[in-house]
Coordinates of C-alpha atoms and ligand atoms in Angstrom, one line a residue:
M1 CA 62.4 49.5 169.1
Q2 CA 63.5 48.8 172.7
M3 CA 63.0 45.1 173.2
I4 CA 61.5 44.1 176.9
L5 CA 63.0 40.9 178.2
M6 CA 59.7 39.0 179.6
T7 CA 62.0 35.8 179.2
P8 CA 63.0 33.7 182.7
G9 CA 66.4 35.0 182.4
P10 CA 68.0 36.8 181.4
T11 CA 65.8 39.6 182.7
N12 CA 65.8 43.7 182.0
V13 CA 68.3 45.6 184.1
P14 CA 67.6 48.7 185.5
E15 CA 69.4 51.7 184.1
R16 CA 70.7 52.5 187.6
V17 CA 72.4 49.2 188.0
L18 CA 74.1 49.6 184.2
E19 CA 75.5 52.7 185.0
K20 CA 77.1 51.6 188.1
M21 CA 78.5 48.5 185.9
K22 CA 80.2 51.0 183.6
N23 CA 81.4 52.9 186.2
T24 CA 82.9 49.8 188.4
Q25 CA 86.4 49.8 187.0
C26 CA 89.0 49.1 189.5
H27 CA 91.7 46.3 190.2
H28 CA 90.6 43.5 192.2
R29 CA 92.9 43.6 194.8
T30 CA 92.4 47.2 196.0
K31 CA 90.6 48.4 199.5
E32 CA 88.0 50.1 196.5
F33 CA 87.0 46.6 195.3
G34 CA 87.1 45.1 198.7
K35 CA 84.4 47.8 199.8
I36 CA 82.1 47.2 197.0
F37 CA 82.5 43.1 197.5
G38 CA 82.1 43.4 201.1
E39 CA 79.1 45.4 200.7
L40 CA 77.6 42.7 197.8
N41 CA 78.5 39.9 200.7
E42 CA 76.2 41.8 203.3
G43 CA 73.5 42.2 200.7
L44 CA 73.5 38.7 199.7
K45 CA 73.1 37.5 203.0
Y46 CA 69.9 39.8 203.4
V47 CA 68.3 38.3 200.1
F48 CA 69.0 34.9 200.9
Q49 CA 68.0 35.4 204.8
T50 CA 70.9 33.9 206.0
K51 CA 73.7 34.5 208.9
N52 CA 76.3 32.5 206.8
P53 CA 78.4 33.5 204.3
V54 CA 77.3 33.7 200.6
L55 CA 79.9 32.7 198.2
T56 CA 80.1 34.7 194.7
F57 CA 81.6 33.0 191.8
P58 CA 81.9 34.4 188.1
A59 CA 79.6 31.8 186.0
A60 CA 76.6 30.8 184.9
G61 CA 73.7 29.4 187.3
T62 CA 75.0 26.0 186.2
G63 CA 78.5 26.6 187.4
G64 CA 77.2 27.3 190.8
L65 CA 75.2 23.6 191.0
E66 CA 78.4 21.8 189.9
A67 CA 80.2 23.9 192.4
A68 CA 77.6 22.7 194.8
I69 CA 78.2 18.9 194.0
V70 CA 81.9 19.0 193.8
N71 CA 82.0 20.8 197.4
L72 CA 79.7 18.5 199.0
F73 CA 80.3 14.8 197.6
S74 CA 82.6 12.0 197.5
P75 CA 82.5 9.8 194.4
G76 CA 79.8 7.1 195.1
D77 CA 77.7 9.0 197.4
R78 CA 74.0 8.4 197.3
V79 CA 71.3 11.1 197.2
L80 CA 67.9 11.7 196.4
A81 CA 66.7 14.2 193.8
V82 CA 63.6 15.5 192.6
S83 CA 62.9 15.9 189.2
I84 CA 60.0 18.1 187.9
G85 CA 61.4 19.5 184.8
V86 CA 64.5 20.3 182.7
F87 CA 66.3 22.0 185.6
G88 CA 65.8 19.2 188.0
D89 CA 67.1 17.2 185.6
R90 CA 70.2 19.0 184.8
F91 CA 71.0 19.1 188.5
I92 CA 71.1 15.0 188.3
E93 CA 72.9 15.0 185.3
I94 CA 75.9 17.0 187.1
G95 CA 75.7 14.8 189.9
R96 CA 75.7 11.7 187.7
T97 CA 78.7 13.3 185.8
F98 CA 80.8 13.4 189.0
G99 CA 80.0 9.7 190.1
L100 CA 76.9 10.4 192.5
Q101 CA 74.5 7.4 192.8
I102 CA 71.5 9.2 192.5
D103 CA 67.8 7.9 193.5
V104 CA 65.3 10.2 191.5
L105 CA 61.9 10.9 192.5
E106 CA 59.8 11.4 189.2
V107 CA 57.3 13.8 189.5
P108 CA 54.6 14.6 186.4
R109 CA 55.6 17.8 184.6
G110 CA 53.8 20.8 185.7
R111 CA 53.6 20.0 189.2
G112 CA 55.8 20.0 192.3
V113 CA 56.7 17.3 194.7
T114 CA 54.7 16.7 198.0
V115 CA 56.4 16.4 201.4
E116 CA 54.7 13.0 201.7
E117 CA 56.7 11.9 198.3
I118 CA 59.9 12.9 199.9
Q119 CA 59.1 11.3 203.1
G120 CA 58.6 8.1 201.2
A121 CA 61.7 8.2 199.1
L122 CA 64.2 9.7 201.7
R123 CA 66.5 6.7 203.1
D124 CA 69.1 7.0 205.9
E125 CA 71.6 5.8 203.2
H126 CA 71.0 9.2 201.5
I127 CA 73.4 11.9 202.3
A128 CA 71.4 15.0 200.7
L129 CA 68.3 15.7 199.4
I130 CA 68.7 17.8 196.1
L131 CA 65.6 19.8 194.4
T132 CA 64.7 22.7 192.3
H133 CA 62.6 25.3 194.1
N134 CA 60.9 27.1 190.9
E135 CA 61.1 25.1 187.9
T136 CA 61.4 27.2 185.2
S137 CA 60.7 25.0 182.5
T138 CA 57.2 24.1 183.7
G139 CA 56.4 27.3 185.8
A140 CA 55.7 24.9 188.8
V141 CA 57.1 25.3 192.4
N142 CA 58.2 22.7 194.8
P143 CA 57.2 23.5 198.4
I144 CA 60.7 24.0 200.1
K145 CA 59.3 25.6 202.9
E146 CA 57.4 22.6 204.1
I147 CA 60.0 20.2 202.8
G148 CA 62.7 22.3 205.1
E149 CA 60.3 21.8 208.3
F150 CA 60.4 17.9 207.5
M151 CA 64.3 18.1 206.9
K152 CA 65.0 20.3 210.0
D153 CA 66.2 17.3 212.2
K154 CA 67.4 15.1 209.5
S155 CA 71.0 14.1 208.9
Q156 CA 70.9 14.6 205.2
I157 CA 72.1 18.1 203.4
Y158 CA 69.2 20.1 202.2
I159 CA 70.3 21.6 198.8
V160 CA 67.9 24.1 196.7
D161 CA 68.2 25.3 193.1
A162 CA 66.7 28.8 193.5
V163 CA 68.1 30.4 190.6
S164 CA 64.8 31.4 188.8
S165 CA 63.0 32.4 192.2
L166 CA 65.7 33.9 194.7
G167 CA 64.9 37.7 195.0
G168 CA 61.5 37.0 193.5
S169 CA 59.4 34.7 195.6
E170 CA 59.6 34.4 199.3
I171 CA 62.8 32.2 200.6
R172 CA 64.2 32.2 203.9
M173 CA 67.5 30.0 204.0
D174 CA 68.0 29.9 207.6
N175 CA 64.3 29.8 209.1
W176 CA 63.3 27.1 206.0
H177 CA 66.6 24.7 207.3
I178 CA 68.1 25.1 203.6
D179 CA 71.7 23.9 203.6
V180 CA 72.8 24.9 200.5
L181 CA 70.9 27.4 198.2
I182 CA 72.0 28.4 194.8
T183 CA 71.3 31.3 192.6
A184 CA 72.5 33.5 189.4
S185 CA 72.5 37.3 188.9
Q186 CA 70.5 37.2 185.8
K187 CA 67.0 36.2 186.6
A188 CA 65.4 37.9 189.7
L189 CA 68.2 39.8 191.3
M190 CA 67.9 42.3 188.4
S191 CA 71.6 42.1 187.0
P192 CA 73.2 41.1 184.0
P193 CA 74.2 37.6 183.3
G194 CA 77.6 36.1 184.7
L195 CA 77.8 35.7 188.6
T196 CA 76.4 32.6 190.7
F197 CA 75.7 33.2 194.4
I198 CA 75.8 30.0 196.8
G199 CA 74.8 30.1 200.3
V200 CA 75.9 27.5 202.7
S201 CA 75.0 26.2 206.0
D202 CA 77.0 25.3 209.4
K203 CA 76.0 21.8 208.5
A204 CA 76.8 22.1 204.9
W205 CA 80.4 23.3 206.0
E206 CA 80.9 20.3 207.8
Q207 CA 80.0 18.1 205.0
V208 CA 82.4 20.1 202.7
E209 CA 85.1 19.1 205.2
K210 CA 84.2 15.3 204.2
A211 CA 83.7 15.6 200.5
K212 CA 86.6 14.2 198.4
L213 CA 85.5 15.2 194.7
P214 CA 88.4 17.1 193.1
R215 CA 87.7 21.0 193.1
F216 CA 90.1 23.8 192.2
Y217 CA 88.3 26.9 190.7
W218 CA 85.1 25.8 192.6
D219 CA 86.7 25.5 196.1
F220 CA 84.5 26.8 198.7
K221 CA 86.8 27.2 201.2
K222 CA 89.4 29.2 199.2
A223 CA 86.3 31.6 198.5
R224 CA 85.2 32.0 202.0
R225 CA 88.9 32.6 203.4
D226 CA 89.3 35.4 200.9
M227 CA 85.8 37.0 201.3
E228 CA 86.4 37.1 204.9
K229 CA 89.9 39.1 204.5
A230 CA 90.2 42.3 206.3
T231 CA 89.8 43.5 202.4
P232 CA 87.3 41.3 201.0
Q233 CA 88.6 39.3 197.5
N234 CA 88.0 36.4 195.4
P235 CA 90.5 34.0 194.9
Y236 CA 91.2 34.6 190.9
T237 CA 90.2 37.5 189.1
P238 CA 86.5 38.3 189.4
A239 CA 84.0 40.0 187.1
V240 CA 84.6 43.2 188.9
A241 CA 82.0 45.1 187.1
L242 CA 79.4 42.6 187.4
I243 CA 80.0 42.5 191.0
G244 CA 79.5 46.4 191.0
A245 CA 76.4 45.8 189.1
A246 CA 75.1 43.2 191.6
N247 CA 75.8 45.3 194.4
E248 CA 73.7 48.3 193.2
A249 CA 70.8 45.7 192.2
I250 CA 70.9 44.5 195.7
K251 CA 70.9 48.0 197.0
M252 CA 67.6 48.8 195.3
M253 CA 66.1 45.4 196.8
Q254 CA 67.1 46.6 200.1
E255 CA 65.3 50.1 199.6
E256 CA 62.3 48.6 198.4
G257 CA 62.3 46.3 200.9
L258 CA 62.5 42.3 200.6
E259 CA 58.7 41.9 201.8
A260 CA 57.5 44.6 199.3
V261 CA 59.6 42.7 196.8
F262 CA 58.0 39.5 197.2
E263 CA 54.6 41.3 197.4
R264 CA 55.1 42.8 194.2
H265 CA 56.1 39.7 192.3
K266 CA 52.7 37.7 193.9
K267 CA 50.4 40.7 192.8
L268 CA 51.9 40.9 189.3
A269 CA 51.7 36.9 188.9
A270 CA 48.2 36.5 190.1
Y271 CA 47.2 39.7 187.8
F272 CA 49.1 38.1 185.0
R273 CA 47.7 34.8 185.2
K274 CA 44.0 36.2 185.8
E275 CA 44.2 38.3 182.3
V276 CA 45.7 35.3 180.7
E277 CA 42.9 32.9 181.8
K278 CA 40.4 35.6 180.4
L279 CA 42.2 35.5 176.9
G280 CA 40.9 32.0 177.1
L281 CA 44.3 30.8 177.4
P282 CA 45.1 27.2 179.7
L283 CA 47.9 27.4 182.0
Y284 CA 50.5 24.6 181.7
T285 CA 51.0 24.4 185.3
D286 CA 48.8 22.6 188.1
E287 CA 47.1 25.4 190.1
N288 CA 48.3 24.2 193.3
Y289 CA 51.9 24.8 192.2
L290 CA 51.8 28.0 190.4
S291 CA 55.3 30.2 190.5
D292 CA 55.3 33.9 191.1
T293 CA 58.1 34.4 188.9
I294 CA 57.4 32.4 185.6
T295 CA 54.3 31.6 183.7
A296 CA 53.7 28.8 181.3
I297 CA 50.9 28.6 179.1
A298 CA 49.9 25.6 177.3
T299 CA 49.7 26.3 173.4
V300 CA 50.8 24.4 170.4
K301 CA 51.2 27.7 168.7
G302 CA 54.1 29.0 170.7
E303 CA 56.9 29.5 168.1
E304 CA 54.3 31.9 166.0
I305 CA 53.3 33.9 169.3
K306 CA 56.6 34.2 170.2
K307 CA 57.8 35.4 166.8
I308 CA 54.9 38.0 166.8
M309 CA 55.2 39.4 170.1
E310 CA 59.1 39.8 169.5
T311 CA 58.9 41.6 166.0
Q312 CA 55.9 43.5 166.3
Y313 CA 55.6 44.5 169.7
G314 CA 59.2 44.0 171.2
I315 CA 58.2 41.7 173.8
V316 CA 60.6 38.9 174.2
I317 CA 59.3 35.6 175.8
A318 CA 60.2 31.8 175.8
G319 CA 59.0 28.7 174.3
G320 CA 59.2 25.1 175.9
Q321 CA 62.7 23.9 176.7
D322 CA 64.0 20.6 175.2
Q323 CA 61.2 17.9 175.3
L324 CA 58.6 20.5 176.2
K325 CA 59.3 22.4 172.9
G326 CA 56.2 22.8 171.2
T327 CA 53.9 22.4 174.1
M328 CA 53.8 25.9 175.6
I329 CA 55.0 29.4 175.9
R330 CA 56.7 31.2 178.9
V331 CA 56.5 34.6 180.1
G332 CA 59.1 35.5 182.9
H333 CA 58.1 38.0 185.6
M334 CA 60.7 38.4 187.7
G335 CA 63.5 41.0 189.0
Y336 CA 62.7 44.6 187.4
V337 CA 59.2 44.1 186.5
D338 CA 56.3 46.4 186.8
Q339 CA 52.7 46.6 185.9
D340 CA 53.5 48.7 182.9
M341 CA 55.8 45.7 181.7
I342 CA 52.9 43.3 182.3
D343 CA 50.3 45.5 180.5
R344 CA 52.4 45.7 177.6
T345 CA 53.0 41.8 177.6
L346 CA 49.2 41.2 177.6
T347 CA 48.6 43.7 174.9
A348 CA 51.1 41.6 172.8
L349 CA 49.9 38.2 173.6
K350 CA 46.3 39.5 172.8
G351 CA 47.2 40.7 169.6
A352 CA 49.3 37.4 168.5
I353 CA 46.5 35.2 169.7
E354 CA 44.2 37.1 167.4
E355 CA 46.7 36.8 164.3
V356 CA 47.6 33.0 164.8
C357 CA 44.2 31.6 166.3
Ligands
PLP401 C1 68.4 29.4 184.7 C2 68.2 28.4 185.7 C3 69.3 27.6 185.4 C4 70.9 27.8 185.1 O1 71.3 29.0 185.0 P1 72.2 29.4 183.8 O2 72.8 30.5 184.4 O3 71.7 29.4 182.2 O4 73.1 28.1 183.9 C5 69.1 26.7 186.7 N1 68.2 26.4 187.5 C6 67.1 26.7 187.3 C7 65.9 26.6 188.1 C8 67.3 28.1 186.0 O5 65.9 28.9 186.2

């Protein structure tokens, strides 16, 4: 049985991308690689909607979060971070690991933060605001555009984890005044796991100059220096085949057009939620903060439903994470996803519900 990955990452990879990955076999200090990497770097600017360079490191998304921390801060720096779920908390934990003083703005699970709450919590002594765009553990979204409007003239660096939304939901790094924007290859970007991408604004580059935390592999300045060479490179051996794959996936997004990509995600998400509600299943997430890339459904029968969908229908979904285990199922609809995959998921979900409820 051909399995369909309706998880919030890793997601389905188009055949065209897999084929390109198989055929990307070259040495990383050649013109041939430089051409592919140079194209990827330009393509990333398009999907991030930024004029600034977007850095690529071979790593999971979590590596990208750590890279942001070690390049932007010094021990003892005070920041404000928003906790709306597992991934917001992970970013906080990474910051604490490196000795940051983090004031946490706690938001009830299932909803996002409001601009007013940020306004109430942000202080002059904070040098950054850190938050998650799409909280993959709860299906809730923080209003990063509105928050960006508020952050526009502030001194603080605005850092956003968009691992499970960039390339699916609308994000405009420059227009929305985001200073550091982090994502990974395996969610909405239709590529296999293994790469993290980080956009860095001019304001954030100034902060990098001041930051004193030690870094070697993650050094933003070295990464930028090498990607801006006449033959674009990475400081160390990059994941050559994955870079070939991601470049092809972004070409597909350019062919479809970013606006059409956003529209497809929005429509499929709305349709999926409507059909889930018709099945009598309650959403876990507050209706004012719904994600375009993932749906969290409240149920205590999650483990059984997940198992039936996987073994009988070949549809892989996810359960609740950490403390949220046993409270929900999560269905990813991001990246390489279409109406047919959504319909097959709904058929499987309906079958599973009939069996367990
Ligand atoms: C998946 C995810 C991550 C972590 O990505 P890994 O590649 O698993 O390390 C971070 N943040 C968010 C919002 C995610 O969805």
